[in-house]
mmCIF file of C-alpha atoms in Angstrom:
data_model
loop_
_atom_site.group_PDB
_atom_site.id
_atom_site.type_symbol
_atom_site.label_atom_id
_atom_site.label_comp_id
_atom_site.label_asym_id
_atom_site.label_seq_id
_atom_site.Cartn_x
_atom_site.Cartn_y
_atom_site.Cartn_z
ATOM 1 C CA UNK A 17 1.237 92.873 -43.650
ATOM 2 C CA UNK A 18 4.996 93.030 -42.603
ATOM 3 C CA UNK A 19 7.329 90.228 -43.081
ATOM 4 C CA UNK A 20 7.583 89.665 -39.148
ATOM 5 C CA UNK A 21 3.745 89.420 -38.969
ATOM 6 C CA UNK A 22 3.641 86.636 -41.950
ATOM 7 C CA UNK A 23 5.881 84.103 -40.147
ATOM 8 C CA UNK A 24 4.257 84.291 -36.560
ATOM 9 C CA UNK A 25 0.996 83.312 -39.012
ATOM 10 C CA UNK A 26 2.723 80.736 -40.761
ATOM 11 C CA UNK A 27 4.282 79.171 -37.856
ATOM 12 C CA UNK A 28 1.448 78.733 -35.628
ATOM 13 C CA UNK A 29 -0.142 75.199 -34.891
ATOM 14 C CA UNK A 30 -3.386 74.062 -35.435
ATOM 15 C CA UNK A 31 -5.429 72.937 -32.189
ATOM 16 C CA UNK A 32 -8.863 71.071 -31.849
ATOM 17 C CA UNK A 33 -11.117 72.989 -29.711
ATOM 18 C CA UNK A 34 -14.091 71.168 -27.216
ATOM 19 C CA UNK A 35 -12.345 67.535 -28.337
ATOM 20 C CA UNK A 36 -11.634 65.574 -25.539
ATOM 21 C CA UNK A 37 -8.390 63.574 -26.187
ATOM 22 C CA UNK A 38 -8.825 60.427 -24.723
ATOM 23 C CA UNK A 39 -5.885 58.698 -22.194
ATOM 24 C CA UNK A 40 -4.370 55.654 -23.496
ATOM 25 C CA UNK A 41 -4.963 52.448 -21.178
ATOM 26 C CA UNK A 42 -1.481 52.127 -19.490
ATOM 27 C CA UNK A 43 -1.945 55.672 -18.186
ATOM 28 C CA UNK A 44 -5.560 54.819 -17.228
ATOM 29 C CA UNK A 45 -4.613 52.253 -14.868
ATOM 30 C CA UNK A 46 -1.147 53.923 -13.812
ATOM 31 C CA UNK A 47 -2.935 56.988 -12.558
ATOM 32 C CA UNK A 48 -6.454 55.029 -11.465
ATOM 33 C CA UNK A 49 -7.429 55.212 -7.677
ATOM 34 C CA UNK A 50 -6.873 52.347 -5.536
ATOM 35 C CA UNK A 51 -10.162 51.892 -3.817
ATOM 36 C CA UNK A 52 -10.623 48.444 -2.207
ATOM 37 C CA UNK A 53 -13.458 49.384 -0.368
ATOM 38 C CA UNK A 54 -15.211 50.200 -3.533
ATOM 39 C CA UNK A 55 -14.470 46.811 -5.029
ATOM 40 C CA UNK A 56 -15.096 45.048 -1.357
ATOM 41 C CA UNK A 57 -18.687 47.057 -1.588
ATOM 42 C CA UNK A 58 -19.246 45.573 -5.149
ATOM 43 C CA UNK A 59 -18.244 42.389 -4.485
ATOM 44 C CA UNK A 60 -20.657 41.906 -1.634
ATOM 45 C CA UNK A 61 -23.178 42.983 -3.727
ATOM 46 C CA UNK A 62 -23.258 39.942 -5.706
ATOM 47 C CA UNK A 63 -22.252 37.443 -2.471
ATOM 48 C CA UNK A 64 -25.109 38.862 -0.070
ATOM 49 C CA UNK A 65 -27.538 37.828 -2.303
ATOM 50 C CA UNK A 66 -26.951 33.946 -2.322
ATOM 51 C CA UNK A 67 -28.217 31.831 0.270
ATOM 52 C CA UNK A 68 -26.174 30.604 2.401
ATOM 53 C CA UNK A 69 -24.120 27.285 1.873
ATOM 54 C CA UNK A 70 -25.643 27.713 -1.539
ATOM 55 C CA UNK A 71 -21.483 26.689 -2.714
ATOM 56 C CA UNK A 72 -22.423 26.259 -6.266
ATOM 57 C CA UNK A 73 -24.586 29.622 -6.785
ATOM 58 C CA UNK A 74 -21.553 31.085 -5.363
ATOM 59 C CA UNK A 75 -18.940 29.437 -7.334
ATOM 60 C CA UNK A 76 -21.064 30.971 -10.237
ATOM 61 C CA UNK A 77 -21.121 34.682 -8.886
ATOM 62 C CA UNK A 78 -17.495 34.433 -8.196
ATOM 63 C CA UNK A 79 -16.930 33.166 -11.951
ATOM 64 C CA UNK A 80 -19.168 35.932 -13.607
ATOM 65 C CA UNK A 81 -18.025 38.792 -11.561
ATOM 66 C CA UNK A 82 -14.442 38.440 -12.733
ATOM 67 C CA UNK A 83 -15.785 39.850 -16.240
ATOM 68 C CA UNK A 84 -16.290 42.926 -14.472
ATOM 69 C CA UNK A 85 -14.838 43.662 -10.909
ATOM 70 C CA UNK A 86 -10.913 43.792 -11.254
ATOM 71 C CA UNK A 87 -9.821 40.726 -9.581
ATOM 72 C CA UNK A 88 -6.098 41.411 -10.984
ATOM 73 C CA UNK A 89 -5.932 44.707 -9.268
ATOM 74 C CA UNK A 90 -7.815 43.781 -5.696
ATOM 75 C CA UNK A 91 -6.834 39.893 -5.629
ATOM 76 C CA UNK A 92 -5.785 40.573 -1.704
ATOM 77 C CA UNK A 93 -9.112 42.194 -0.777
ATOM 78 C CA UNK A 94 -10.986 39.619 -2.932
ATOM 79 C CA UNK A 95 -9.296 36.792 -0.877
ATOM 80 C CA UNK A 96 -9.634 38.679 2.786
ATOM 81 C CA UNK A 97 -13.427 38.720 1.949
ATOM 82 C CA UNK A 98 -13.572 35.330 0.860
ATOM 83 C CA UNK A 99 -11.696 34.177 4.376
ATOM 84 C CA UNK A 100 -12.360 36.542 6.664
ATOM 85 C CA UNK A 101 -15.319 38.628 5.218
ATOM 86 C CA UNK A 102 -14.149 41.952 5.287
ATOM 87 C CA UNK A 103 -10.916 43.958 4.514
ATOM 88 C CA UNK A 104 -7.859 43.447 7.214
ATOM 89 C CA UNK A 105 -6.561 46.928 8.375
ATOM 90 C CA UNK A 106 -3.382 47.553 9.989
ATOM 91 C CA UNK A 107 -2.948 45.551 13.149
ATOM 92 C CA UNK A 108 -5.484 42.966 12.364
ATOM 93 C CA UNK A 109 -8.387 44.880 12.603
ATOM 94 C CA UNK A 110 -11.449 44.524 10.920
ATOM 95 C CA UNK A 111 -13.872 47.854 10.807
ATOM 96 C CA UNK A 112 -16.586 46.610 12.482
ATOM 97 C CA UNK A 113 -18.592 49.232 10.711
ATOM 98 C CA UNK A 114 -18.374 48.179 7.251
ATOM 99 C CA UNK A 115 -20.425 45.502 5.739
ATOM 100 C CA UNK A 116 -19.512 41.969 6.140
ATOM 101 C CA UNK A 117 -19.581 39.239 3.597
ATOM 102 C CA UNK A 118 -22.117 36.740 4.299
ATOM 103 C CA UNK A 119 -20.177 33.976 2.833
ATOM 104 C CA UNK A 120 -16.619 33.791 4.581
ATOM 105 C CA UNK A 121 -14.544 30.974 6.121
ATOM 106 C CA UNK A 122 -15.023 33.064 9.827
ATOM 107 C CA UNK A 123 -19.014 33.025 9.282
ATOM 108 C CA UNK A 124 -19.181 29.403 8.304
ATOM 109 C CA UNK A 125 -19.942 26.734 10.912
ATOM 110 C CA UNK A 126 -17.357 25.100 12.453
ATOM 111 C CA UNK A 127 -17.586 22.131 10.573
ATOM 112 C CA UNK A 128 -14.996 20.195 8.604
ATOM 113 C CA UNK A 129 -16.982 19.510 5.794
ATOM 114 C CA UNK A 130 -18.767 22.824 5.640
ATOM 115 C CA UNK A 131 -15.193 24.487 5.619
ATOM 116 C CA UNK A 132 -14.123 21.829 3.308
ATOM 117 C CA UNK A 133 -16.960 23.287 0.663
ATOM 118 C CA UNK A 134 -15.429 26.848 1.365
ATOM 119 C CA UNK A 135 -12.054 25.525 -0.123
ATOM 120 C CA UNK A 136 -13.730 23.603 -2.745
ATOM 121 C CA UNK A 137 -15.515 27.210 -3.915
ATOM 122 C CA UNK A 138 -11.382 29.011 -3.785
ATOM 123 C CA UNK A 139 -10.336 25.709 -5.862
ATOM 124 C CA UNK A 140 -12.832 26.685 -8.378
ATOM 125 C CA UNK A 141 -12.135 30.254 -8.449
ATOM 126 C CA UNK A 142 -8.269 29.765 -8.827
ATOM 127 C CA UNK A 143 -8.823 27.043 -11.824
ATOM 128 C CA UNK A 144 -11.256 29.290 -13.618
ATOM 129 C CA UNK A 145 -8.361 32.169 -12.702
ATOM 130 C CA UNK A 146 -5.124 31.064 -12.537
ATOM 131 C CA UNK A 147 -3.241 34.049 -12.157
ATOM 132 C CA UNK A 148 -4.877 34.230 -8.533
ATOM 133 C CA UNK A 149 -3.353 31.717 -6.872
ATOM 134 C CA UNK A 150 0.189 33.231 -5.957
ATOM 135 C CA UNK A 151 -2.185 36.045 -4.362
ATOM 136 C CA UNK A 152 -3.717 33.357 -2.365
ATOM 137 C CA UNK A 153 -0.675 32.839 -0.653
ATOM 138 C CA UNK A 154 0.011 35.815 -0.122
ATOM 139 C CA UNK A 155 -3.223 36.739 1.961
ATOM 140 C CA UNK A 156 -2.640 33.746 3.743
ATOM 141 C CA UNK A 157 0.995 34.780 4.613
ATOM 142 C CA UNK A 158 -0.567 38.112 5.637
ATOM 143 C CA UNK A 159 -3.956 36.846 7.561
ATOM 144 C CA UNK A 160 -1.933 34.264 9.674
ATOM 145 C CA UNK A 161 0.425 37.103 11.055
ATOM 146 C CA UNK A 162 -2.786 38.339 12.657
ATOM 147 C CA UNK A 163 -3.910 34.930 14.441
ATOM 148 C CA UNK A 164 -3.731 35.955 17.737
ATOM 149 C CA UNK A 165 -6.270 38.625 17.232
ATOM 150 C CA UNK A 166 -9.172 36.231 16.326
ATOM 151 C CA UNK A 167 -11.419 34.831 18.223
ATOM 152 C CA UNK A 168 -10.503 31.274 19.415
ATOM 153 C CA UNK A 169 -13.794 29.588 17.084
ATOM 154 C CA UNK A 170 -12.590 31.898 14.048
ATOM 155 C CA UNK A 171 -8.716 30.659 14.357
ATOM 156 C CA UNK A 172 -9.850 27.059 14.740
ATOM 157 C CA UNK A 173 -12.040 27.725 11.244
ATOM 158 C CA UNK A 174 -9.264 29.143 9.486
ATOM 159 C CA UNK A 175 -6.739 26.218 10.618
ATOM 160 C CA UNK A 176 -8.954 23.857 9.112
ATOM 161 C CA UNK A 177 -9.259 25.879 6.030
ATOM 162 C CA UNK A 178 -5.305 25.975 5.634
ATOM 163 C CA UNK A 179 -5.109 22.699 5.431
ATOM 164 C CA UNK A 180 -7.470 21.963 3.257
ATOM 165 C CA UNK A 181 -5.865 24.654 1.067
ATOM 166 C CA UNK A 182 -2.212 22.760 1.720
ATOM 167 C CA UNK A 183 -4.193 19.573 0.736
ATOM 168 C CA UNK A 184 -5.842 21.140 -2.510
ATOM 169 C CA UNK A 185 -2.144 22.118 -3.693
ATOM 170 C CA UNK A 186 -3.523 25.968 -3.658
ATOM 171 C CA UNK A 187 -0.679 26.904 -1.666
ATOM 172 C CA UNK A 188 2.747 25.170 0.110
ATOM 173 C CA UNK A 189 3.443 24.024 3.598
ATOM 174 C CA UNK A 190 6.016 27.168 3.611
ATOM 175 C CA UNK A 191 3.061 29.518 4.289
ATOM 176 C CA UNK A 192 3.159 28.026 7.607
ATOM 177 C CA UNK A 193 6.728 29.753 8.376
ATOM 178 C CA UNK A 194 4.703 32.938 9.156
ATOM 179 C CA UNK A 195 3.863 31.017 12.432
ATOM 180 C CA UNK A 196 7.460 31.255 13.594
ATOM 181 C CA UNK A 197 7.293 35.015 14.528
ATOM 182 C CA UNK A 198 8.109 35.075 18.202
ATOM 183 C CA UNK A 199 4.953 37.024 18.919
ATOM 184 C CA UNK A 200 2.922 34.487 17.764
ATOM 185 C CA UNK A 201 5.641 31.822 18.936
ATOM 186 C CA UNK A 202 5.479 32.867 22.705
ATOM 187 C CA UNK A 203 2.158 32.575 23.967
ATOM 188 C CA UNK A 204 1.289 29.490 22.198
ATOM 189 C CA UNK A 205 -0.802 30.994 19.205
ATOM 190 C CA UNK A 206 1.478 29.080 16.429
ATOM 191 C CA UNK A 207 1.603 25.437 18.458
ATOM 192 C CA UNK A 208 -2.158 25.849 18.633
ATOM 193 C CA UNK A 209 -2.795 26.636 15.137
ATOM 194 C CA UNK A 210 0.007 24.469 13.464
ATOM 195 C CA UNK A 211 -1.837 21.257 15.607
ATOM 196 C CA UNK A 212 -5.179 22.401 14.200
ATOM 197 C CA UNK A 213 -3.580 22.867 10.639
ATOM 198 C CA UNK A 214 -1.549 19.408 10.697
ATOM 199 C CA UNK A 215 -4.378 17.240 12.001
ATOM 200 C CA UNK A 216 -6.598 18.720 9.020
ATOM 201 C CA UNK A 217 -3.981 17.292 6.974
ATOM 202 C CA UNK A 218 -3.116 14.358 8.006
ATOM 203 C CA UNK A 219 -7.279 13.538 7.942
ATOM 204 C CA UNK A 220 -6.664 14.071 4.172
ATOM 205 C CA UNK A 221 -3.203 12.787 3.447
ATOM 206 C CA UNK A 222 -0.688 9.771 4.765
ATOM 207 C CA UNK A 223 2.187 10.728 6.903
ATOM 208 C CA UNK A 224 4.439 10.213 3.830
ATOM 209 C CA UNK A 225 2.967 12.320 1.713
ATOM 210 C CA UNK A 226 2.761 15.070 4.787
ATOM 211 C CA UNK A 227 6.243 14.148 5.568
ATOM 212 C CA UNK A 228 7.544 15.052 1.711
ATOM 213 C CA UNK A 229 5.232 18.079 2.426
ATOM 214 C CA UNK A 230 7.256 19.195 5.072
ATOM 215 C CA UNK A 231 10.775 18.206 4.135
ATOM 216 C CA UNK A 232 10.357 19.948 0.601
ATOM 217 C CA UNK A 233 9.267 23.348 2.216
ATOM 218 C CA UNK A 234 11.931 23.141 4.869
ATOM 219 C CA UNK A 235 9.286 22.836 7.836
ATOM 220 C CA UNK A 236 10.736 19.345 8.636
ATOM 221 C CA UNK A 237 13.613 20.903 10.906
ATOM 222 C CA UNK A 238 11.280 24.270 12.083
ATOM 223 C CA UNK A 239 8.514 21.806 14.022
ATOM 224 C CA UNK A 240 10.328 22.441 17.416
ATOM 225 C CA UNK A 241 10.660 25.940 16.448
ATOM 226 C CA UNK A 242 6.839 26.010 16.996
ATOM 227 C CA UNK A 243 7.129 25.561 20.427
ATOM 228 C CA UNK A 244 7.379 28.606 23.032
ATOM 229 C CA UNK A 245 10.848 28.916 24.109
ATOM 230 C CA UNK A 246 10.545 27.185 27.630
ATOM 231 C CA UNK A 247 9.067 24.090 25.913
ATOM 232 C CA UNK A 248 11.302 23.525 22.954
ATOM 233 C CA UNK A 249 12.444 20.576 23.801
ATOM 234 C CA UNK A 250 11.824 16.857 22.213
ATOM 235 C CA UNK A 251 10.223 14.928 25.084
ATOM 236 C CA UNK A 252 7.861 17.778 24.793
ATOM 237 C CA UNK A 253 7.139 17.940 21.154
ATOM 238 C CA UNK A 254 6.518 13.735 21.293
ATOM 239 C CA UNK A 255 3.943 14.473 24.481
ATOM 240 C CA UNK A 256 2.270 17.147 22.615
ATOM 241 C CA UNK A 257 1.799 15.611 19.204
ATOM 242 C CA UNK A 258 1.126 12.122 21.052
ATOM 243 C CA UNK A 259 -1.748 13.495 23.142
ATOM 244 C CA UNK A 260 -3.200 15.404 20.140
ATOM 245 C CA UNK A 261 -3.443 11.637 18.751
ATOM 246 C CA UNK A 262 -0.541 11.969 15.883
ATOM 247 C CA UNK A 263 1.899 9.733 17.013
ATOM 248 C CA UNK A 264 2.613 9.333 13.221
ATOM 249 C CA UNK A 265 4.008 13.046 12.959
ATOM 250 C CA UNK A 266 6.199 11.904 16.433
ATOM 251 C CA UNK A 267 7.574 9.071 14.207
ATOM 252 C CA UNK A 268 8.208 11.029 11.320
ATOM 253 C CA UNK A 269 10.121 13.637 13.192
ATOM 254 C CA UNK A 270 11.944 11.493 14.871
ATOM 255 C CA UNK A 271 13.070 9.484 12.086
ATOM 256 C CA UNK A 272 14.157 12.756 10.517
ATOM 257 C CA UNK A 273 16.176 13.970 13.194
ATOM 258 C CA UNK A 274 18.030 10.467 13.364
ATOM 259 C CA UNK A 275 18.611 10.813 9.178
ATOM 260 C CA UNK A 276 20.358 14.191 9.919
ATOM 261 C CA UNK A 277 22.473 12.799 12.459
ATOM 262 C CA UNK A 278 23.124 9.933 9.872
ATOM 263 C CA UNK A 279 24.133 12.579 7.178
ATOM 264 C CA UNK A 280 26.417 14.218 9.143
ATOM 265 C CA UNK A 281 27.897 11.125 10.452
ATOM 266 C CA UNK A 282 28.744 9.692 7.318
ATOM 267 C CA UNK A 283 30.152 13.195 6.265
ATOM 268 C CA UNK A 284 32.873 13.342 9.553
ATOM 269 C CA UNK A 285 33.672 9.686 9.065
ATOM 270 C CA UNK A 286 34.230 9.974 5.351
ATOM 271 C CA UNK A 287 36.491 12.843 6.164
ATOM 272 C CA UNK A 288 38.188 10.889 9.101
ATOM 273 C CA UNK A 289 39.215 7.729 6.293
ATOM 274 C CA UNK A 290 39.994 10.097 3.599
ATOM 275 C CA UNK A 291 42.446 12.104 6.107
ATOM 276 C CA UNK A 292 43.806 8.432 7.091
ATOM 277 C CA UNK A 293 42.841 8.349 10.967
ATOM 278 C CA UNK A 294 44.028 5.556 12.836
ATOM 279 C CA UNK A 295 41.592 2.479 12.848
ATOM 280 C CA UNK A 296 41.239 2.682 16.353
ATOM 281 C CA UNK A 297 40.229 6.357 16.167
ATOM 282 C CA UNK A 298 37.220 5.932 13.977
ATOM 283 C CA UNK A 299 35.916 2.970 15.992
ATOM 284 C CA UNK A 300 35.841 4.929 19.291
ATOM 285 C CA UNK A 301 34.410 7.924 17.024
ATOM 286 C CA UNK A 302 31.785 5.188 15.969
ATOM 287 C CA UNK A 303 30.950 3.970 19.356
ATOM 288 C CA UNK A 304 30.583 7.784 20.539
ATOM 289 C CA UNK A 305 27.833 8.635 17.959
ATOM 290 C CA UNK A 306 25.916 5.204 18.622
ATOM 291 C CA UNK A 307 25.808 5.704 22.070
ATOM 292 C CA UNK A 308 24.704 9.641 21.934
ATOM 293 C CA UNK A 309 21.850 9.129 19.249
ATOM 294 C CA UNK A 310 20.953 5.524 20.235
ATOM 295 C CA UNK A 311 21.897 4.273 16.750
ATOM 296 C CA UNK A 312 21.639 0.504 16.623
ATOM 297 C CA UNK A 313 24.208 -1.793 15.149
ATOM 298 C CA UNK A 314 22.467 -2.602 11.484
ATOM 299 C CA UNK A 315 22.211 1.485 11.234
ATOM 300 C CA UNK A 316 25.507 2.046 11.668
ATOM 301 C CA UNK A 317 27.225 -1.012 9.529
ATOM 302 C CA UNK A 318 25.678 0.876 6.470
ATOM 303 C CA UNK A 319 27.201 4.056 7.378
ATOM 304 C CA UNK A 320 30.655 2.535 7.867
ATOM 305 C CA UNK A 321 30.181 0.676 4.671
ATOM 306 C CA UNK A 322 29.350 4.012 2.375
ATOM 307 C CA UNK A 323 32.239 5.847 4.466
ATOM 308 C CA UNK A 324 34.658 3.133 2.984
ATOM 309 C CA UNK A 325 33.552 3.040 -0.256
ATOM 310 C CA UNK A 326 33.227 6.478 -0.531
ATOM 311 C CA UNK A 327 37.153 7.065 -0.121
ATOM 312 C CA UNK A 328 37.633 5.331 -3.664
ATOM 313 C CA UNK A 329 37.376 7.746 -6.451
ATOM 314 C CA UNK A 330 35.368 5.752 -8.855
ATOM 315 C CA UNK A 331 34.128 8.999 -10.989
ATOM 316 C CA UNK A 332 37.779 9.227 -12.028
ATOM 317 C CA UNK A 333 39.289 5.939 -11.586
ATOM 318 C CA UNK A 334 40.182 3.881 -15.071
ATOM 319 C CA UNK A 335 38.385 0.640 -15.453
ATOM 320 C CA UNK A 336 41.312 -1.439 -14.783
ATOM 321 C CA UNK A 337 42.049 0.371 -11.513
ATOM 322 C CA UNK A 338 38.673 0.400 -9.744
ATOM 323 C CA UNK A 339 38.793 -3.373 -8.818
ATOM 324 C CA UNK A 340 42.569 -2.600 -6.936
ATOM 325 C CA UNK A 341 41.441 0.721 -5.394
ATOM 326 C CA UNK A 342 37.925 -0.812 -4.131
ATOM 327 C CA UNK A 343 39.904 -4.053 -2.331
ATOM 328 C CA UNK A 344 42.719 -1.815 -1.234
ATOM 329 C CA UNK A 345 40.169 0.344 0.984
ATOM 330 C CA UNK A 346 38.412 -2.409 2.159
ATOM 331 C CA UNK A 347 41.280 -4.063 3.254
ATOM 332 C CA UNK A 348 42.783 -1.153 5.022
ATOM 333 C CA UNK A 349 39.242 -0.132 7.127
ATOM 334 C CA UNK A 350 37.986 -4.163 7.675
ATOM 335 C CA UNK A 351 38.889 -3.549 11.209
ATOM 336 C CA UNK A 352 36.560 -1.101 11.421
ATOM 337 C CA UNK A 353 34.079 -2.888 9.594
ATOM 338 C CA UNK A 354 34.485 -6.238 11.481
ATOM 339 C CA UNK A 355 34.053 -3.983 14.906
ATOM 340 C CA UNK A 356 30.821 -3.377 14.237
ATOM 341 C CA UNK A 357 29.179 -6.913 12.948
ATOM 342 C CA UNK A 358 28.831 -8.528 15.889
ATOM 343 C CA UNK A 359 25.442 -10.486 15.086
ATOM 344 C CA UNK A 360 24.293 -12.425 12.036
ATOM 345 C CA UNK A 361 21.531 -9.604 11.475
ATOM 346 C CA UNK A 362 24.291 -6.675 10.926
ATOM 347 C CA UNK A 363 26.166 -9.267 8.492
ATOM 348 C CA UNK A 364 23.328 -9.699 6.374
ATOM 349 C CA UNK A 365 22.492 -5.984 6.311
ATOM 350 C CA UNK A 366 25.792 -5.150 5.473
ATOM 351 C CA UNK A 367 25.728 -7.581 2.405
ATOM 352 C CA UNK A 368 22.894 -6.177 1.209
ATOM 353 C CA UNK A 369 24.060 -2.665 1.463
ATOM 354 C CA UNK A 370 27.273 -3.941 -0.721
ATOM 355 C CA UNK A 371 24.788 -5.690 -3.203
ATOM 356 C CA UNK A 372 23.127 -2.063 -3.279
ATOM 357 C CA UNK A 373 26.002 0.020 -3.947
ATOM 358 C CA UNK A 374 27.192 -2.751 -6.798
ATOM 359 C CA UNK A 375 23.987 -2.268 -8.195
ATOM 360 C CA UNK A 376 23.685 1.278 -8.364
ATOM 361 C CA UNK A 377 27.434 1.669 -9.513
ATOM 362 C CA UNK A 378 28.157 -0.029 -13.008
ATOM 363 C CA UNK A 379 31.837 -0.068 -12.143
ATOM 364 C CA UNK A 380 31.421 -2.042 -8.731
ATOM 365 C CA UNK A 381 28.939 -4.454 -10.715
ATOM 366 C CA UNK A 382 31.356 -6.894 -12.067
ATOM 367 C CA UNK A 383 33.281 -7.026 -8.807
ATOM 368 C CA UNK A 384 30.740 -7.803 -6.525
ATOM 369 C CA UNK A 385 32.144 -11.423 -5.938
ATOM 370 C CA UNK A 386 35.426 -10.194 -5.266
ATOM 371 C CA UNK A 387 34.368 -7.373 -2.347
ATOM 372 C CA UNK A 388 32.370 -10.388 -0.664
ATOM 373 C CA UNK A 389 35.321 -12.927 -0.555
ATOM 374 C CA UNK A 390 37.480 -10.111 1.054
ATOM 375 C CA UNK A 391 35.050 -9.077 3.630
ATOM 376 C CA UNK A 392 34.881 -12.740 4.196
ATOM 377 C CA UNK A 393 38.731 -13.326 4.442
ATOM 378 C CA UNK A 394 38.900 -10.712 6.839
ATOM 379 C CA UNK A 395 36.144 -12.242 9.323
ATOM 380 C CA UNK A 396 34.048 -9.059 8.369
ATOM 381 C CA UNK A 397 31.799 -11.651 6.993
ATOM 382 C CA UNK A 398 30.842 -15.274 8.081
ATOM 383 C CA UNK A 399 29.690 -18.197 5.541
ATOM 384 C CA UNK A 400 26.423 -18.273 7.250
ATOM 385 C CA UNK A 401 25.432 -14.914 6.614
ATOM 386 C CA UNK A 402 26.590 -15.349 3.018
ATOM 387 C CA UNK A 403 24.795 -18.805 2.526
ATOM 388 C CA UNK A 404 21.659 -17.041 3.821
ATOM 389 C CA UNK A 405 21.941 -13.532 2.257
ATOM 390 C CA UNK A 406 21.891 -15.984 -1.403
ATOM 391 C CA UNK A 407 19.088 -18.501 -0.123
ATOM 392 C CA UNK A 408 16.795 -15.876 1.358
ATOM 393 C CA UNK A 409 18.181 -12.448 2.170
ATOM 394 C CA UNK A 410 19.338 -11.139 -1.322
ATOM 395 C CA UNK A 411 17.506 -7.872 -2.611
ATOM 396 C CA UNK A 412 15.756 -7.833 -5.977
ATOM 397 C CA UNK A 413 18.432 -5.419 -7.490
ATOM 398 C CA UNK A 414 20.213 -7.166 -10.035
ATOM 399 C CA UNK A 415 19.955 -10.571 -7.655
ATOM 400 C CA UNK A 416 20.459 -12.700 -11.046
ATOM 401 C CA UNK A 417 23.813 -10.889 -11.867
ATOM 402 C CA UNK A 418 24.970 -10.908 -8.236
ATOM 403 C CA UNK A 419 23.577 -14.919 -7.113
ATOM 404 C CA UNK A 420 25.583 -15.943 -10.960
ATOM 405 C CA UNK A 421 28.715 -14.339 -9.564
ATOM 406 C CA UNK A 422 28.296 -15.894 -6.125
ATOM 407 C CA UNK A 423 27.243 -19.131 -7.529
ATOM 408 C CA UNK A 424 31.038 -21.017 -7.002
ATOM 409 C CA UNK A 425 31.933 -19.273 -4.010
ATOM 410 C CA UNK A 426 28.563 -20.111 -2.215
ATOM 411 C CA UNK A 427 29.048 -23.554 -3.124
ATOM 412 C CA UNK A 428 32.069 -24.042 -1.781
ATOM 413 C CA UNK A 429 31.150 -22.429 1.093
ATOM 414 C CA UNK A 430 28.634 -25.027 1.444
ATOM 415 C CA UNK A 431 31.001 -28.048 0.783
ATOM 416 C CA UNK A 432 33.174 -26.518 3.429
ATOM 417 C CA UNK A 433 30.661 -26.127 5.802
ATOM 418 C CA UNK A 434 29.529 -30.277 5.109
ATOM 419 C CA UNK A 435 33.178 -31.147 5.703
ATOM 420 C CA UNK A 436 33.561 -29.420 8.599
ATOM 421 C CA UNK A 437 30.043 -30.921 10.310
ATOM 422 C CA UNK A 438 31.789 -34.458 9.072
ATOM 423 C CA UNK A 439 34.944 -34.001 11.044
ATOM 424 C CA UNK A 440 33.228 -32.794 14.073
ATOM 425 C CA UNK A 441 31.019 -36.109 13.874
ATOM 426 C CA UNK A 442 34.231 -37.776 13.838
#
């Protein structure tokens, strides 16, 4: 054997013949074919053997099936089957030739208790497989895009289910933002669907709870956008929801709008005062806002007060400068405060707001009496309003501290009132 042949023989690598090399699990999953139809058929084999409306057995079947079926990979298909009854194809089409699930929200009776039981099955499933919750929300958003494709009874059941899904905290109200798509809004599909969802939610929760949900999801300011463009007016919104027996929702919406106006009003007013606008200009602006937005004096005086005290830099002010700066600001804008305290009720409201401000900011707490005295000296507060506040109208926040501070001043006001009455008798 020559040297060349010897080298080639030495460098030959060993090979295993007839042995199958097994792929790693990660490679297998990456190259596996995505077959939702196969998953659907396997799921239906489990569900379609259960007697209709046997919700406990359905939950048990779904629980066990998760051990063999790839719920994580086919989560969207899973929920489409449980909601629609089959796979939603592009354009919102369901293949009629394919087998449909006997257990789905679409195939359920149009009855609130039955729909709630279906949602309870979803709830149990997600409690068992927590990773499915995000997929339920994503699937619901996808399905809601096609509410104009389904039959009326189907959309009605889907709306009820969506309401119960939201109240069960399986998803948030933000899922309804899908309804703001123009093609759903223009023909009224969004409004009809949302109305049914809201009715379901309000059957389970108070308007206060629902209102917080709307605000946290950002839907509180978008209710009007559910209406077709030619009906996008506040009067239309009020008439619609009142006709649907949801006056509490109308009340929430109107209060929310007013609060938004108040917030913008406060910012603008504070800017005007910080820029040292003339008192007459400020009063004119406040009256204009009152007229345009239907605000009453007790509402306005609180905003004016917050604007006045907001001009004081309480965060950076030295402790020995707080009283001086606060009283200076009150004196500077006393004419504006006085212009909007024309009734005893408004005076008491202002005094209550001053009390809460001094309670919430510890730097002002010990100057409550001095602030009230300045307001009294500039005819913003009357002696009757102060005495009434001390006797009956004080707020619980810090009342012991503030009543103790005010005791000498209130005593002086009472004595002054008595002496005035004696002079009148004479």
